Every structure is written in structure tokens, then in C-alpha cells.
Tab-separated table of C-alpha atoms in Angstrom:
chain	number	residue	atom	x	y	z
A	1	MET	CA	0.000	0.000	0.000
A	2	SER	CA	1.494	3.384	-1.001
A	3	TYR	CA	2.004	6.142	1.579
A	4	THR	CA	-0.605	8.310	-0.197
A	5	HIS	CA	-3.154	5.489	-0.188
A	6	ARG	CA	-2.429	4.693	3.468
A	7	LYS	CA	-2.690	8.398	4.450
A	8	THR	CA	-6.014	8.662	2.611
A	9	LYS	CA	-7.386	5.614	4.450
A	10	LEU	CA	-6.246	7.053	7.797
A	11	GLU	CA	-7.526	10.526	6.945
A	12	TYR	CA	-11.009	9.290	6.200
A	13	GLY	CA	-11.081	6.758	9.062
A	14	ASP	CA	-11.582	4.280	6.248
A	15	PHE	CA	-12.994	0.961	7.481
A	16	GLN	CA	-15.077	-0.429	4.615
A	17	THR	CA	-17.850	-2.657	5.914
A	18	PRO	CA	-17.657	-6.263	4.682
A	19	LEU	CA	-20.780	-7.361	2.843
A	20	ALA	CA	-21.351	-10.224	5.304
A	21	LEU	CA	-21.491	-7.774	8.230
A	22	ALA	CA	-23.742	-5.372	6.317
A	23	GLU	CA	-26.141	-8.253	5.657
A	24	MET	CA	-26.094	-9.264	9.351
A	25	VAL	CA	-26.956	-5.682	10.337
A	26	CYS	CA	-29.872	-5.596	7.925
A	27	ARG	CA	-31.171	-8.916	9.253
A	28	LYS	CA	-31.048	-7.519	12.784
A	29	LEU	CA	-33.027	-4.462	11.666
A	30	ILE	CA	-35.673	-6.711	10.145
A	31	GLU	CA	-35.880	-8.591	13.488
A	32	LEU	CA	-36.476	-5.190	15.127
A	33	ASP	CA	-39.408	-4.553	12.724
A	34	VAL	CA	-37.591	-1.731	10.966
A	35	ASN	CA	-39.448	-1.192	7.681
A	36	PRO	CA	-38.253	1.987	5.979
A	37	LYS	CA	-39.554	3.474	2.764
A	38	VAL	CA	-36.382	5.518	2.245
A	39	ILE	CA	-32.824	4.381	3.095
A	40	ILE	CA	-29.895	6.804	3.116
A	41	GLU	CA	-26.254	5.897	3.552
A	42	PRO	CA	-24.322	9.173	3.987
A	43	THR	CA	-20.823	7.654	3.460
A	44	CYS	CA	-21.525	4.660	1.273
A	45	GLY	CA	-17.978	3.737	0.185
A	46	ILE	CA	-17.953	0.748	-2.158
A	47	GLY	CA	-21.658	0.146	-1.571
A	48	ASN	CA	-21.898	-2.974	0.588
A	49	PHE	CA	-24.614	-1.478	2.800
A	50	ILE	CA	-26.439	-0.289	-0.330
A	51	LYS	CA	-26.380	-3.835	-1.703
A	52	ALA	CA	-27.419	-5.411	1.612
A	53	ALA	CA	-30.252	-2.903	2.066
A	54	ALA	CA	-31.518	-3.413	-1.484
A	55	ASN	CA	-31.708	-7.183	-0.923
A	56	SER	CA	-33.143	-6.934	2.607
A	57	PHE	CA	-35.815	-4.250	2.260
A	58	PRO	CA	-37.870	-4.937	-0.887
A	59	SER	CA	-40.568	-2.504	0.279
A	60	ALA	CA	-38.139	0.444	0.338
A	61	SER	CA	-38.932	2.779	-2.547
A	62	LYS	CA	-35.660	4.737	-2.513
A	63	ILE	CA	-32.079	3.834	-1.513
A	64	ILE	CA	-29.580	6.706	-1.699
A	65	GLY	CA	-25.827	6.570	-1.167
A	66	VAL	CA	-23.476	9.551	-0.919
A	67	GLU	CA	-19.675	9.242	-1.086
A	68	ILE	CA	-16.766	11.705	-1.297
A	69	ASN	CA	-14.177	9.242	-2.625
A	70	GLN	CA	-14.414	9.105	-6.418
A	71	SER	CA	-12.483	5.824	-6.666
A	72	TYR	CA	-15.056	4.148	-4.412
A	73	LEU	CA	-17.863	5.575	-6.526
A	74	ARG	CA	-16.245	4.153	-9.666
A	75	GLU	CA	-15.989	0.755	-7.995
A	76	LEU	CA	-19.599	0.984	-6.828
A	77	ARG	CA	-20.873	2.032	-10.249
A	78	ALA	CA	-19.037	-0.905	-11.820
A	79	LYS	CA	-21.458	-3.162	-9.929
A	80	HIS	CA	-24.002	-2.966	-12.723
A	81	GLU	CA	-26.435	-5.357	-11.094
A	82	LEU	CA	-26.761	-3.015	-8.109
A	83	LEU	CA	-27.443	0.146	-10.083
A	84	GLN	CA	-29.863	-1.687	-12.354
A	85	ASP	CA	-32.156	-1.559	-9.334
A	86	GLU	CA	-34.046	1.625	-10.152
A	87	ARG	CA	-34.521	2.317	-6.430
A	88	CYS	CA	-30.769	2.830	-5.949
A	89	GLU	CA	-29.092	6.163	-6.514
A	90	VAL	CA	-25.521	7.157	-5.679
A	91	LYS	CA	-24.221	10.714	-5.470
A	92	HIS	CA	-20.800	12.301	-5.151
A	93	GLY	CA	-20.766	14.532	-2.091
A	94	ASP	CA	-18.878	15.676	0.991
A	95	PHE	CA	-20.759	14.893	4.212
A	96	PHE	CA	-19.649	18.187	5.731
A	97	GLU	CA	-20.931	20.266	2.797
A	98	PHE	CA	-23.929	18.255	1.588
A	99	ASP	CA	-27.432	19.714	2.085
A	100	TRP	CA	-28.817	16.795	4.089
A	101	THR	CA	-31.829	18.645	5.451
A	102	SER	CA	-33.163	19.340	1.967
A	103	LEU	CA	-32.649	15.703	0.989
A	104	ILE	CA	-34.420	14.349	4.084
A	105	ASN	CA	-37.286	16.809	3.744
A	106	GLN	CA	-38.084	15.509	0.262
A	107	PHE	CA	-39.583	12.438	1.878
A	108	ASN	CA	-42.649	12.132	4.097
A	109	HIS	CA	-42.161	8.391	4.590
A	110	ARG	CA	-40.177	6.614	7.298
A	111	VAL	CA	-36.428	7.097	6.752
A	112	LEU	CA	-33.575	4.788	7.777
A	113	VAL	CA	-30.088	6.305	7.943
A	114	LEU	CA	-27.674	3.399	7.691
A	115	GLY	CA	-23.942	2.893	7.505
A	116	ASN	CA	-20.509	3.231	9.032
A	117	PHE	CA	-18.974	6.662	9.706
A	118	PRO	CA	-15.175	7.267	9.973
A	119	TRP	CA	-13.503	5.886	13.097
A	120	VAL	CA	-10.987	8.693	13.625
A	121	THR	CA	-10.719	11.724	15.907
A	122	ASN	CA	-10.440	15.361	14.870
A	123	SER	CA	-6.974	15.587	16.452
A	124	GLN	CA	-5.774	12.562	14.444
A	125	GLN	CA	-7.000	14.171	11.241
A	126	GLY	CA	-5.436	17.481	12.218
A	127	THR	CA	-2.092	15.710	12.691
A	128	LEU	CA	-2.432	14.265	9.186
A	129	GLY	CA	-3.163	17.717	7.752
A	130	SER	CA	-6.583	16.481	6.700
A	131	GLU	CA	-9.313	18.713	5.336
A	132	ASN	CA	-11.911	16.004	5.957
A	133	LEU	CA	-13.210	17.824	9.029
A	134	PRO	CA	-16.254	19.787	10.164
A	135	LYS	CA	-15.779	23.497	10.708
A	136	LYS	CA	-13.838	23.945	13.927
A	137	SER	CA	-15.951	24.542	16.998
A	138	ASN	CA	-16.067	23.352	20.579
A	139	PHE	CA	-19.433	21.730	19.902
A	140	GLN	CA	-19.535	19.945	23.260
A	141	LYS	CA	-19.287	23.377	24.970
A	142	HIS	CA	-16.394	22.429	27.247
A	143	THR	CA	-15.155	25.361	29.279
A	144	GLY	CA	-12.018	26.352	31.157
A	145	LEU	CA	-9.399	23.631	31.639
A	146	ASP	CA	-11.589	20.982	29.990
A	147	ALA	CA	-11.505	22.895	26.718
A	148	LEU	CA	-7.783	23.647	27.007
A	149	THR	CA	-6.489	20.216	27.995
A	150	GLY	CA	-8.060	17.964	25.385
A	151	LYS	CA	-11.648	17.164	26.356
A	152	SER	CA	-12.789	18.927	23.170
A	153	ASN	CA	-11.085	16.178	21.119
A	154	PHE	CA	-13.830	14.003	19.602
A	155	ASP	CA	-14.490	11.238	17.128
A	156	ILE	CA	-15.556	12.570	13.749
A	157	SER	CA	-18.313	9.956	13.800
A	158	GLU	CA	-19.666	11.543	16.987
A	159	TRP	CA	-20.069	14.884	15.232
A	160	MET	CA	-21.618	13.195	12.174
A	161	LEU	CA	-24.051	11.165	14.280
A	162	ILE	CA	-25.182	14.336	16.023
A	163	GLN	CA	-25.990	15.853	12.634
A	164	VAL	CA	-28.063	12.785	11.727
A	165	VAL	CA	-29.988	12.958	15.015
A	166	GLN	CA	-30.786	16.581	14.314
A	167	TRP	CA	-32.080	15.716	10.819
A	168	LEU	CA	-34.343	13.033	12.256
A	169	GLN	CA	-35.915	15.049	15.042
A	170	ASN	CA	-39.721	15.375	15.031
A	171	ARG	CA	-40.268	12.592	12.521
A	172	ASP	CA	-40.639	8.806	12.489
A	173	ALA	CA	-37.211	7.510	11.550
A	174	ASP	CA	-34.467	5.014	12.358
A	175	LEU	CA	-30.702	5.260	12.679
A	176	ALA	CA	-28.446	2.200	12.390
A	177	MET	CA	-24.726	2.912	12.430
A	178	LEU	CA	-21.558	0.942	13.153
A	179	CYS	CA	-19.359	2.914	15.547
A	180	LYS	CA	-17.116	2.735	18.586
A	181	THR	CA	-19.051	1.807	21.701
A	182	SER	CA	-17.782	4.931	23.458
A	183	THR	CA	-19.108	7.046	20.583
A	184	ALA	CA	-22.561	5.500	20.965
A	185	ARG	CA	-22.585	6.492	24.643
A	186	LYS	CA	-21.451	10.006	23.822
A	187	LEU	CA	-24.332	10.328	21.385
A	188	LEU	CA	-26.794	9.229	24.080
A	189	SER	CA	-25.261	11.834	26.403
A	190	TYR	CA	-25.672	14.528	23.762
A	191	ILE	CA	-29.303	13.609	23.125
A	192	TYR	CA	-29.941	13.715	26.876
A	193	SER	CA	-28.137	17.032	27.360
A	194	LYS	CA	-30.190	18.685	24.608
A	195	LYS	CA	-33.425	16.938	25.650
A	196	LEU	CA	-33.944	15.723	22.089
A	197	ASN	CA	-36.522	13.150	21.042
A	198	LEU	CA	-35.557	9.475	21.279
A	199	ALA	CA	-38.059	6.619	21.272
A	200	SER	CA	-35.568	3.805	21.979
A	201	CYS	CA	-31.892	2.965	21.700
A	202	ALA	CA	-29.791	-0.220	21.670
A	203	THR	CA	-26.244	-1.308	20.941
A	204	TYR	CA	-25.094	-4.710	19.705
A	205	THR	CA	-21.416	-5.550	20.177
A	206	ILE	CA	-19.500	-6.472	17.029
A	207	ASP	CA	-16.035	-8.002	16.669
A	208	ALA	CA	-14.096	-5.033	15.261
A	209	LYS	CA	-10.884	-7.059	15.127
A	210	LYS	CA	-12.539	-9.717	12.977
A	211	TYR	CA	-14.338	-7.387	10.571
A	212	PHE	CA	-12.040	-4.346	10.461
A	213	GLY	CA	-8.713	-5.383	11.999
A	214	ALA	CA	-9.256	-2.684	14.641
A	215	ASN	CA	-8.539	-3.137	18.348
A	216	VAL	CA	-11.491	-1.112	19.603
A	217	ASP	CA	-14.795	-1.841	21.322
A	218	ALA	CA	-17.395	-1.389	18.623
A	219	CYS	CA	-21.099	-1.928	18.088
A	220	LEU	CA	-24.119	-1.501	15.925
A	221	LEU	CA	-25.945	1.509	17.308
A	222	TYR	CA	-29.689	1.512	16.677
A	223	CYS	CA	-31.918	4.483	17.511
A	224	LYS	CA	-35.632	4.839	16.852
A	225	PHE	CA	-37.126	8.326	16.672
A	226	ASP	CA	-40.615	9.734	16.784
A	227	SER	CA	-42.086	13.177	17.343
A	228	SER	CA	-42.538	13.093	21.120
A	229	SER	CA	-40.668	10.375	23.104
A	230	GLN	CA	-37.720	11.230	25.348
A	231	ASN	CA	-36.405	7.877	26.570
A	232	TYR	CA	-32.784	8.399	27.585
A	233	PHE	CA	-31.632	4.816	27.977
A	234	CYS	CA	-29.841	2.241	25.860
A	235	ASP	CA	-30.190	-1.546	25.960
A	236	VAL	CA	-26.753	-3.163	25.599
A	237	PHE	CA	-26.524	-6.577	23.895
A	238	SER	CA	-23.328	-8.636	23.778
A	239	SER	CA	-23.742	-9.475	20.072
A	240	LEU	CA	-26.071	-9.151	17.098
A	241	HIS	CA	-27.490	-12.551	18.044
A	242	SER	CA	-27.928	-12.058	21.791
A	243	SER	CA	-31.386	-11.769	23.321
A	244	GLU	CA	-30.185	-10.775	26.811
A	245	CYS	CA	-29.148	-7.264	27.700
A	246	HIS	CA	-28.505	-4.798	30.467
A	247	ARG	CA	-29.663	-1.202	30.381
A	248	ILE	CA	-27.533	1.903	30.618
A	249	GLY	CA	-29.164	5.281	31.034
A	250	TYR	CA	-29.507	8.418	33.035
A	251	GLN	CA	-30.242	8.388	36.737
A	252	LYS	CA	-29.768	11.466	38.917
A	253	ASN	CA	-28.278	13.306	35.943
A	254	LEU	CA	-25.530	10.687	35.618
A	255	LEU	CA	-24.984	8.117	32.869
A	256	ILE	CA	-25.141	4.734	34.599
A	257	LYS	CA	-23.538	1.566	33.234
A	258	ASP	CA	-26.046	-0.780	34.893
A	259	ILE	CA	-29.281	0.859	36.028
A	260	ASP	CA	-30.592	-2.176	37.937
A	261	SER	CA	-27.392	-2.509	39.997
A	262	PHE	CA	-27.186	1.235	40.611
A	263	ASN	CA	-30.767	1.461	41.858
A	264	LYS	CA	-29.939	-0.959	44.685
A	265	LEU	CA	-27.276	1.450	45.963
A	266	SER	CA	-28.585	4.785	44.722
A	267	ASN	CA	-28.918	6.150	48.263
A	268	LEU	CA	-25.108	6.303	48.349
A	269	TYR	CA	-25.070	8.758	45.445
A	270	ALA	CA	-24.647	12.463	46.060
A	271	VAL	CA	-24.203	15.405	43.703
A	272	ASN	CA	-22.086	17.138	46.324
A	273	SER	CA	-20.773	14.419	48.596
A	274	GLY	CA	-18.308	16.623	50.455
A	275	THR	CA	-15.484	14.389	49.208
A	276	LYS	CA	-13.075	15.920	46.713
A	277	TRP	CA	-10.912	13.608	44.655
A	278	ARG	CA	-8.000	15.448	43.054
A	279	SER	CA	-5.832	14.652	40.069
A	280	GLY	CA	-2.040	14.633	40.232
A	281	VAL	CA	0.459	17.176	38.971
A	282	LYS	CA	0.377	18.339	35.360
A	283	HIS	CA	3.576	19.899	34.033
A	284	ASP	CA	3.934	18.710	30.373
A	285	CYS	CA	7.732	18.626	30.545
A	286	SER	CA	8.951	15.358	32.048
A	287	GLY	CA	12.485	15.770	30.685
A	288	VAL	CA	12.981	18.813	32.908
A	289	MET	CA	10.643	18.194	35.842
A	290	GLU	CA	11.074	14.494	36.598
A	291	PHE	CA	14.158	12.667	37.901
A	292	ARG	CA	15.562	9.311	38.908
A	293	LYS	CA	17.698	9.261	42.033
A	294	ILE	CA	20.806	7.226	41.224
A	295	ASP	CA	23.665	7.006	43.754
A	296	ASN	CA	22.440	10.189	45.448
A	297	LEU	CA	22.398	12.034	42.118
A	298	PHE	CA	19.230	13.326	40.464
A	299	VAL	CA	19.168	12.374	36.769
A	300	ASN	CA	16.613	14.181	34.605
A	301	GLY	CA	14.700	12.897	31.598
A	302	PHE	CA	17.548	13.918	29.282
A	303	GLY	CA	19.978	11.669	31.156
A	304	GLU	CA	21.781	14.605	32.798
A	305	ALA	CA	22.959	14.396	36.412
A	306	VAL	CA	21.759	17.586	38.130
A	307	GLU	CA	22.661	19.187	41.444
A	308	LEU	CA	19.475	20.341	43.193
A	309	GLU	CA	18.390	21.226	46.696
A	310	GLU	CA	15.626	18.990	48.014
A	311	THR	CA	13.437	22.018	48.819
A	312	TYR	CA	11.227	21.580	45.772
A	313	LEU	CA	11.840	17.871	45.172
A	314	PHE	CA	9.198	15.311	46.150
A	315	PRO	CA	8.830	11.543	45.680
A	316	LEU	CA	6.794	10.791	42.545
A	317	PHE	CA	4.460	7.882	41.812
A	318	LYS	CA	3.229	7.315	38.265
A	319	GLY	CA	-0.166	5.814	37.499
A	320	SER	CA	1.486	2.478	36.707
A	321	ASP	CA	3.194	2.509	40.129
A	322	VAL	CA	-0.148	2.999	41.849
A	323	ALA	CA	-1.941	0.401	39.708
A	324	GLN	CA	0.780	-2.207	40.237
A	325	ASN	CA	1.149	-1.477	43.960
A	326	ARG	CA	4.724	-0.168	43.796
A	327	ILE	CA	4.034	2.319	46.569
A	328	ASN	CA	6.377	1.588	49.472
A	329	ALA	CA	9.417	3.283	47.967
A	330	THR	CA	10.413	5.091	44.788
A	331	ASP	CA	13.488	6.371	43.009
A	332	ARG	CA	11.392	8.854	41.039
A	333	TYR	CA	11.245	12.515	42.011
A	334	ILE	CA	9.481	15.587	40.696
A	335	LEU	CA	10.040	19.322	41.000
A	336	VAL	CA	6.969	20.929	42.550
A	337	THR	CA	7.508	24.617	41.863
A	338	GLN	CA	4.330	25.947	43.474
A	339	ARG	CA	2.243	25.249	46.572
A	340	PHE	CA	-0.928	26.520	44.895
A	341	ILE	CA	-2.082	27.472	41.382
A	342	GLY	CA	-0.802	30.881	40.340
A	343	GLU	CA	1.792	31.208	43.115
A	344	SER	CA	4.805	33.313	42.101
A	345	THR	CA	7.924	31.282	41.270
A	346	GLU	CA	10.286	34.218	41.763
A	347	ASN	CA	11.375	32.999	45.221
A	348	ILE	CA	12.835	29.745	43.905
A	349	LYS	CA	16.160	31.338	42.958
A	350	SER	CA	16.653	32.730	46.477
A	351	LEU	CA	15.290	29.772	48.476
A	352	ALA	CA	16.977	27.117	46.316
A	353	PRO	CA	19.664	28.706	44.090
A	354	LYS	CA	20.717	25.467	42.371
A	355	THR	CA	17.107	24.681	41.506
A	356	GLY	CA	16.608	28.246	40.269
A	357	ARG	CA	19.659	28.040	37.994
A	358	TYR	CA	18.540	24.642	36.686
A	359	LEU	CA	15.057	25.962	35.804
A	360	GLU	CA	16.560	29.017	34.096
A	361	LYS	CA	18.893	26.772	32.100
A	362	CYS	CA	15.962	24.592	30.992
A	363	GLY	CA	13.567	27.496	30.643
A	364	GLN	CA	13.193	27.163	26.882
A	365	TYR	CA	11.602	23.720	27.291
A	366	LEU	CA	9.123	24.982	29.861
A	367	ASP	CA	8.413	28.159	27.871
A	368	ASN	CA	7.601	26.062	24.795
A	369	ARG	CA	4.871	24.010	26.458
A	370	LYS	CA	1.951	24.153	24.054
A	371	SER	CA	-1.024	24.033	26.410
A	372	LYS	CA	-2.753	27.378	26.856
A	373	ILE	CA	-3.077	26.757	30.593
A	374	TYR	CA	0.504	27.983	31.044
A	375	GLN	CA	-0.140	31.298	29.302
A	376	ASN	CA	-0.434	34.325	31.609
A	377	ASN	CA	0.799	32.243	34.549
A	378	PRO	CA	4.131	32.540	36.373
A	379	ARG	CA	7.133	31.058	34.597
A	380	PHE	CA	7.764	27.391	35.496
A	381	SER	CA	4.108	26.977	36.552
A	382	ILE	CA	2.523	23.577	37.097
A	383	PHE	CA	-1.080	22.535	37.664
A	384	GLY	CA	-2.781	20.091	40.000
A	385	VAL	CA	-1.299	21.446	43.231
A	386	GLY	CA	-2.798	22.834	46.414
A	387	ASP	CA	-2.728	22.252	50.180
A	388	TYR	CA	-4.026	18.746	49.496
A	389	SER	CA	-0.802	17.880	47.624
A	390	PHE	CA	1.302	18.214	50.762
A	391	GLN	CA	-0.751	16.280	53.306
A	392	PRO	CA	1.046	13.177	54.628
A	393	TRP	CA	-1.535	10.473	53.894
A	394	LYS	CA	-3.237	9.759	50.592
A	395	ILE	CA	-5.578	7.218	49.015
A	396	ALA	CA	-4.832	6.913	45.305
A	397	ILE	CA	-6.118	5.137	42.211
A	398	CYS	CA	-4.956	5.237	38.596
A	399	GLY	CA	-7.601	6.425	36.141
A	400	LEU	CA	-6.240	4.432	33.188
A	401	TYR	CA	-6.445	0.877	34.546
A	402	LYS	CA	-9.551	-1.272	34.350
A	403	LYS	CA	-9.774	-2.195	38.008
A	404	LEU	CA	-10.895	-0.571	41.249
A	405	ASP	CA	-7.585	-0.817	43.089
A	406	PHE	CA	-7.286	1.825	45.807
A	407	ARG	CA	-3.886	2.317	47.482
A	408	LEU	CA	-3.079	3.824	50.868
A	409	ILE	CA	0.200	5.766	50.707
A	410	GLY	CA	2.042	7.569	53.489
A	411	GLU	CA	5.065	9.834	53.404
A	412	ILE	CA	8.289	8.680	51.726
A	413	ALA	CA	11.420	9.755	53.657
A	414	ASN	CA	9.335	12.329	55.535
A	415	LYS	CA	7.995	13.893	52.361
A	416	PRO	CA	4.444	13.628	50.962
A	417	ALA	CA	3.969	11.504	47.873
A	418	ILE	CA	3.165	13.342	44.636
A	419	PHE	CA	1.339	11.718	41.701
A	420	ASP	CA	1.238	12.296	37.961
A	421	ASP	CA	-1.977	13.446	36.331
A	422	THR	CA	-3.226	9.926	35.543
A	423	VAL	CA	-3.834	9.409	39.283
A	424	TYR	CA	-6.757	10.566	41.437
A	425	PHE	CA	-6.358	10.840	45.186
A	426	LEU	CA	-7.823	11.876	48.528
A	427	SER	CA	-5.490	13.438	51.099
A	428	PHE	CA	-5.506	13.333	54.909
A	429	ASP	CA	-3.661	14.824	57.857
A	430	SER	CA	-4.731	11.880	60.027
A	431	GLU	CA	-3.511	8.325	59.445
A	432	ARG	CA	-6.499	6.997	61.397
A	433	VAL	CA	-9.031	8.774	59.153
A	434	ALA	CA	-7.100	7.727	56.049
A	435	ARG	CA	-7.235	4.058	57.085
A	436	GLN	CA	-10.946	4.237	57.926
A	437	THR	CA	-11.676	5.795	54.541
A	438	PHE	CA	-9.507	3.189	52.815
A	439	GLU	CA	-11.581	0.402	54.407
A	440	LEU	CA	-14.801	2.088	53.296
A	441	LEU	CA	-13.592	2.378	49.701
A	442	ASN	CA	-12.726	-1.332	49.663
A	443	SER	CA	-16.099	-2.398	51.084
A	444	ALA	CA	-18.382	-4.461	48.851
A	445	ALA	CA	-20.920	-1.618	48.796
A	446	ALA	CA	-18.397	0.915	47.489
A	447	ILE	CA	-16.999	-1.463	44.871
A	448	ASN	CA	-20.502	-2.405	43.684
A	449	PHE	CA	-21.535	1.253	43.562
A	450	TYR	CA	-18.593	2.267	41.401
A	451	SER	CA	-18.891	-0.875	39.262
A	452	ALA	CA	-22.428	0.179	38.329
A	453	ILE	CA	-21.258	3.493	36.877
A	454	VAL	CA	-17.754	2.883	35.475
A	455	PHE	CA	-17.522	2.130	31.737
A	456	TRP	CA	-14.404	0.011	31.555
A	457	ASP	CA	-13.946	0.274	27.786
A	458	GLU	CA	-13.176	3.994	27.979
A	459	LYS	CA	-9.601	5.233	27.595
A	460	ARG	CA	-9.729	6.676	31.134
A	461	PRO	CA	-12.514	4.682	32.793
A	462	ILE	CA	-12.016	6.112	36.296
A	463	LYS	CA	-12.581	9.852	36.604
A	464	SER	CA	-12.819	12.280	39.491
A	465	SER	CA	-16.435	13.043	38.531
A	466	ILE	CA	-17.286	9.353	39.103
A	467	LEU	CA	-15.238	8.961	42.285
A	468	ASN	CA	-16.875	12.048	43.792
A	469	CYS	CA	-20.371	10.556	43.351
A	470	LEU	CA	-19.990	8.263	46.356
A	471	ASN	CA	-21.075	9.798	49.654
A	472	LEU	CA	-18.549	8.284	52.042
A	473	ALA	CA	-20.242	9.683	55.150
A	474	ARG	CA	-23.530	8.057	54.159
A	475	LEU	CA	-21.709	4.836	53.325
A	476	ALA	CA	-20.112	4.775	56.778
A	477	ASP	CA	-23.551	5.074	58.399
A	478	SER	CA	-25.380	2.684	56.076
A	479	GLU	CA	-26.438	-0.889	56.576
A	480	PHE	CA	-24.167	-1.900	53.683
A	481	VAL	CA	-20.977	-1.556	55.716
A	482	THR	CA	-19.853	-4.078	58.297
A	483	ALA	CA	-19.052	-3.113	61.866
A	484	ASP	CA	-15.347	-3.658	61.148
A	485	ALA	CA	-15.403	-1.051	58.387
A	486	ARG	CA	-17.123	1.485	60.661
A	487	ARG	CA	-14.582	1.077	63.443
């Protein structure tokens, strides 16, 4: 495969749907009593969904495919038997420029939008220099640090699915799309946040490795729309052939992984629990800010031995250290240049001259950090610090690992442990309170509560917003906790 061809496939998130899978999807839709008069595939590629739909839905009066890639259209049009079906029509068009509303509004009959949108993020396409993007906007309306630190990165298919949902509002219609499972959930969240109409929703897990050679959790997403229903749940099936499911959906303004399990423990949920899980230090310059201690020398990320005072140096635990229980000692250290966000860093050169000279020497690396959070802040600033960073006892968990493993960590050589920004933690002045809280978090009730709301297939399944949902005070007083845990 040539570089240009490979780049084009990456740019367009190009995973052509095998005909066998397209036929399985259509059979599932028939089982669900989907009976459209008009079928539209907005990115039809080489036409396998068009062919499957034509064979599966004889009562459909119109089947329309749109595709931007001319080579795919030539391949599709070479399938003479398909285009001999007078119901089928293919058009050349760019999804992001096409007038979809006018097309949809031509039809008063039930419409099915069917297909497989690109499986690529806007940041991936930006890296490739791609123009296959919607007009830039923070469509999820993230604000502050969320917008600046990457939460506005999104799958292109998410944006495209949102457009389809908007076309299909206030009419009887169906949507059936192959996508990442996480994208399906994000669409449900969007529909809920905008209080849009949704009659029903389901996902059916597919083997993305088998059909697309992709190591992602993927599904067939099916949504049914009408003019009035607002049912913000999704039934999750393990395959296209499974008849058993569990239901995800919104409870107490939170997307729940297993509604039935959550309802049994919902009294432990609180919008403002009084508990505040924090994330670790963010500095975006590990070569300068992080060290290994080797034979009493501090060696930075560039392999340079550096002379530093220990004034601003603290023991560092990475997310992998926390997840793998390497918490009793460490040879990693980090420079913590501030005690709170926005604190002046001018005093470093007088309080710790060697550290000050080192930071000045490496200043170009810190000055070139790309994130906007460092703009208009003191030089050498970091984020994720406050009084909580310097308390002696902490309970920590890594957000990236797919297990609820809480760790209790005390001081290391009389200094508080510091974590990287993949770790969430609670901090304590009192060892006794820290141990009591640690026991609560490891109780069956706490584990079951979190298990009902954590989506393990996400890139960062554990988040502070999820951890903060558990009311620890209520848990300590509840019938779910044993006497030993209360002690």
C-alpha cells in the first residue's frame, strides 16, 4: 500500500464494511421490525450497505448513497447489477458540505439512515493535515481547563451522528450505524443534554478485530425516533445474536452503566458528597521536571545528572506505580515549583539557588509548552497542586487501569507523595481517618456502587467526577458496611 493510499485511508477513518457484516446488520433491523420506505447511507464507500439494504428491504422505494471518494464511486458504479435496481441512486458529495436537510425533507415516509462513519478523531485528522473535518468549533461546549487540555477532542463519527440525530428530530425515523461503543454512549449523552426526542436505543457488540482489523470496542448503534418520546436509555446486547441485555441510562443526571445494579445502591449517590478527589500534577515537561535518584544524584529525563536542593523535590508515583502497587518506595522525584495554582515562582532562585539556575537553564523547554493553561501564569508553573498535595496520607487510584484498586500511601522519607496526572487521590492529615476511609472504599458496597457506573472500555474509565459521586459519610452510616469497616 502506497504512503498516499495509506494516508487517505487514515484521513477518512476508512474501514469499509464487509458485505457479510452489512447483511447481518440488515437482518437484525428486520428482526427489530424496521421497515423503511427511504434508506440513506451518507458515506456509502464501495456500496456494501447499499447492496445489503436493497436485498433486505424490498418494500423500500428509494435507496440513496453519498460518497466523497471518487475511486469508491467508480468501484460501486461498476457493480451494474446493483445500479440496475431503479430504487438505488448514488451521489458524489462531501458529508460536511452536503445539504442533508433538503434531501431528508423531500420524503414524508419513514427514513432509515444506515452505515458506518469514519472511526478517527479530529486531532488525528489534524495531525495528518486532513481537510476532511467539520468546521472547527467546541461543539460539546467544554469550558475552562476541559476545553484547554483535550476534552474537546472528539471522534468525527460523533459529530456526524449528532448531525443525523438533528435531521431526524420530530419525525418517524431510524438510525443504524456501526461505531465505537464509546461514541454511541457520547451520542446518548448529547441527546440527553439537549433533551432531544428518542423513542428507543440499543447497541449490539460487534467483533471489530474480525471485521475491520481494529482493536477497539465497537457496536451496531440503533436508535428509533418519533415526534414526542424522550427515553434516555440504551439496551446493551453482547452481540447481534444475543437476546439478553442490560440497560444503561440516566439516573440522577448521571450516565449509569447498569441501572438495575445502581438502583440498589442509589442512596449512596450524592451530587455534592463533600469528598473531593483530586488529580495529580500536570507539568507537560517530564524531561525537565522528573528525575531518577541514582547514587544520590538526580538524573533528569535527558539523562543529565543535576545538582538540586531537596526544597522543591518530592517523591513521585506514576499511574502504573499505583496500579501495580509499587508504593512503598520510589526512586522517582518531581520538581513541585508551586504550593498553589498561580503562586509566584520568583522565590525559587533565592530559596533554592541550584534549583533556580537549573530551571533558568531549561527554561526554553518549559516556555515552549503548548497548552494554553501555562499562558499568563508565572514562569515554570505547574497545575494540579494545592494544600491537598502536601498532606502526609493519601488514598490513590490510577484512572487508566480497568480495576478498582485503591492504594493507601504515606510519606516517603518524611515527604508527601506526589502523583502524575493519571492518578486521582484523597489526602488526609490523620492516618487513622485515612485508614478508615480506605476500608470504606474497599467495602463491597463501594466497589458495587462504582462498578455500576464505570464504563471500563473507555480510555480513562475512572474519573474524578465518578469517584466524587460516592457519599462516604452516608456509606459509613449505612447498613451496607460491616461493623469492622465502621470502626
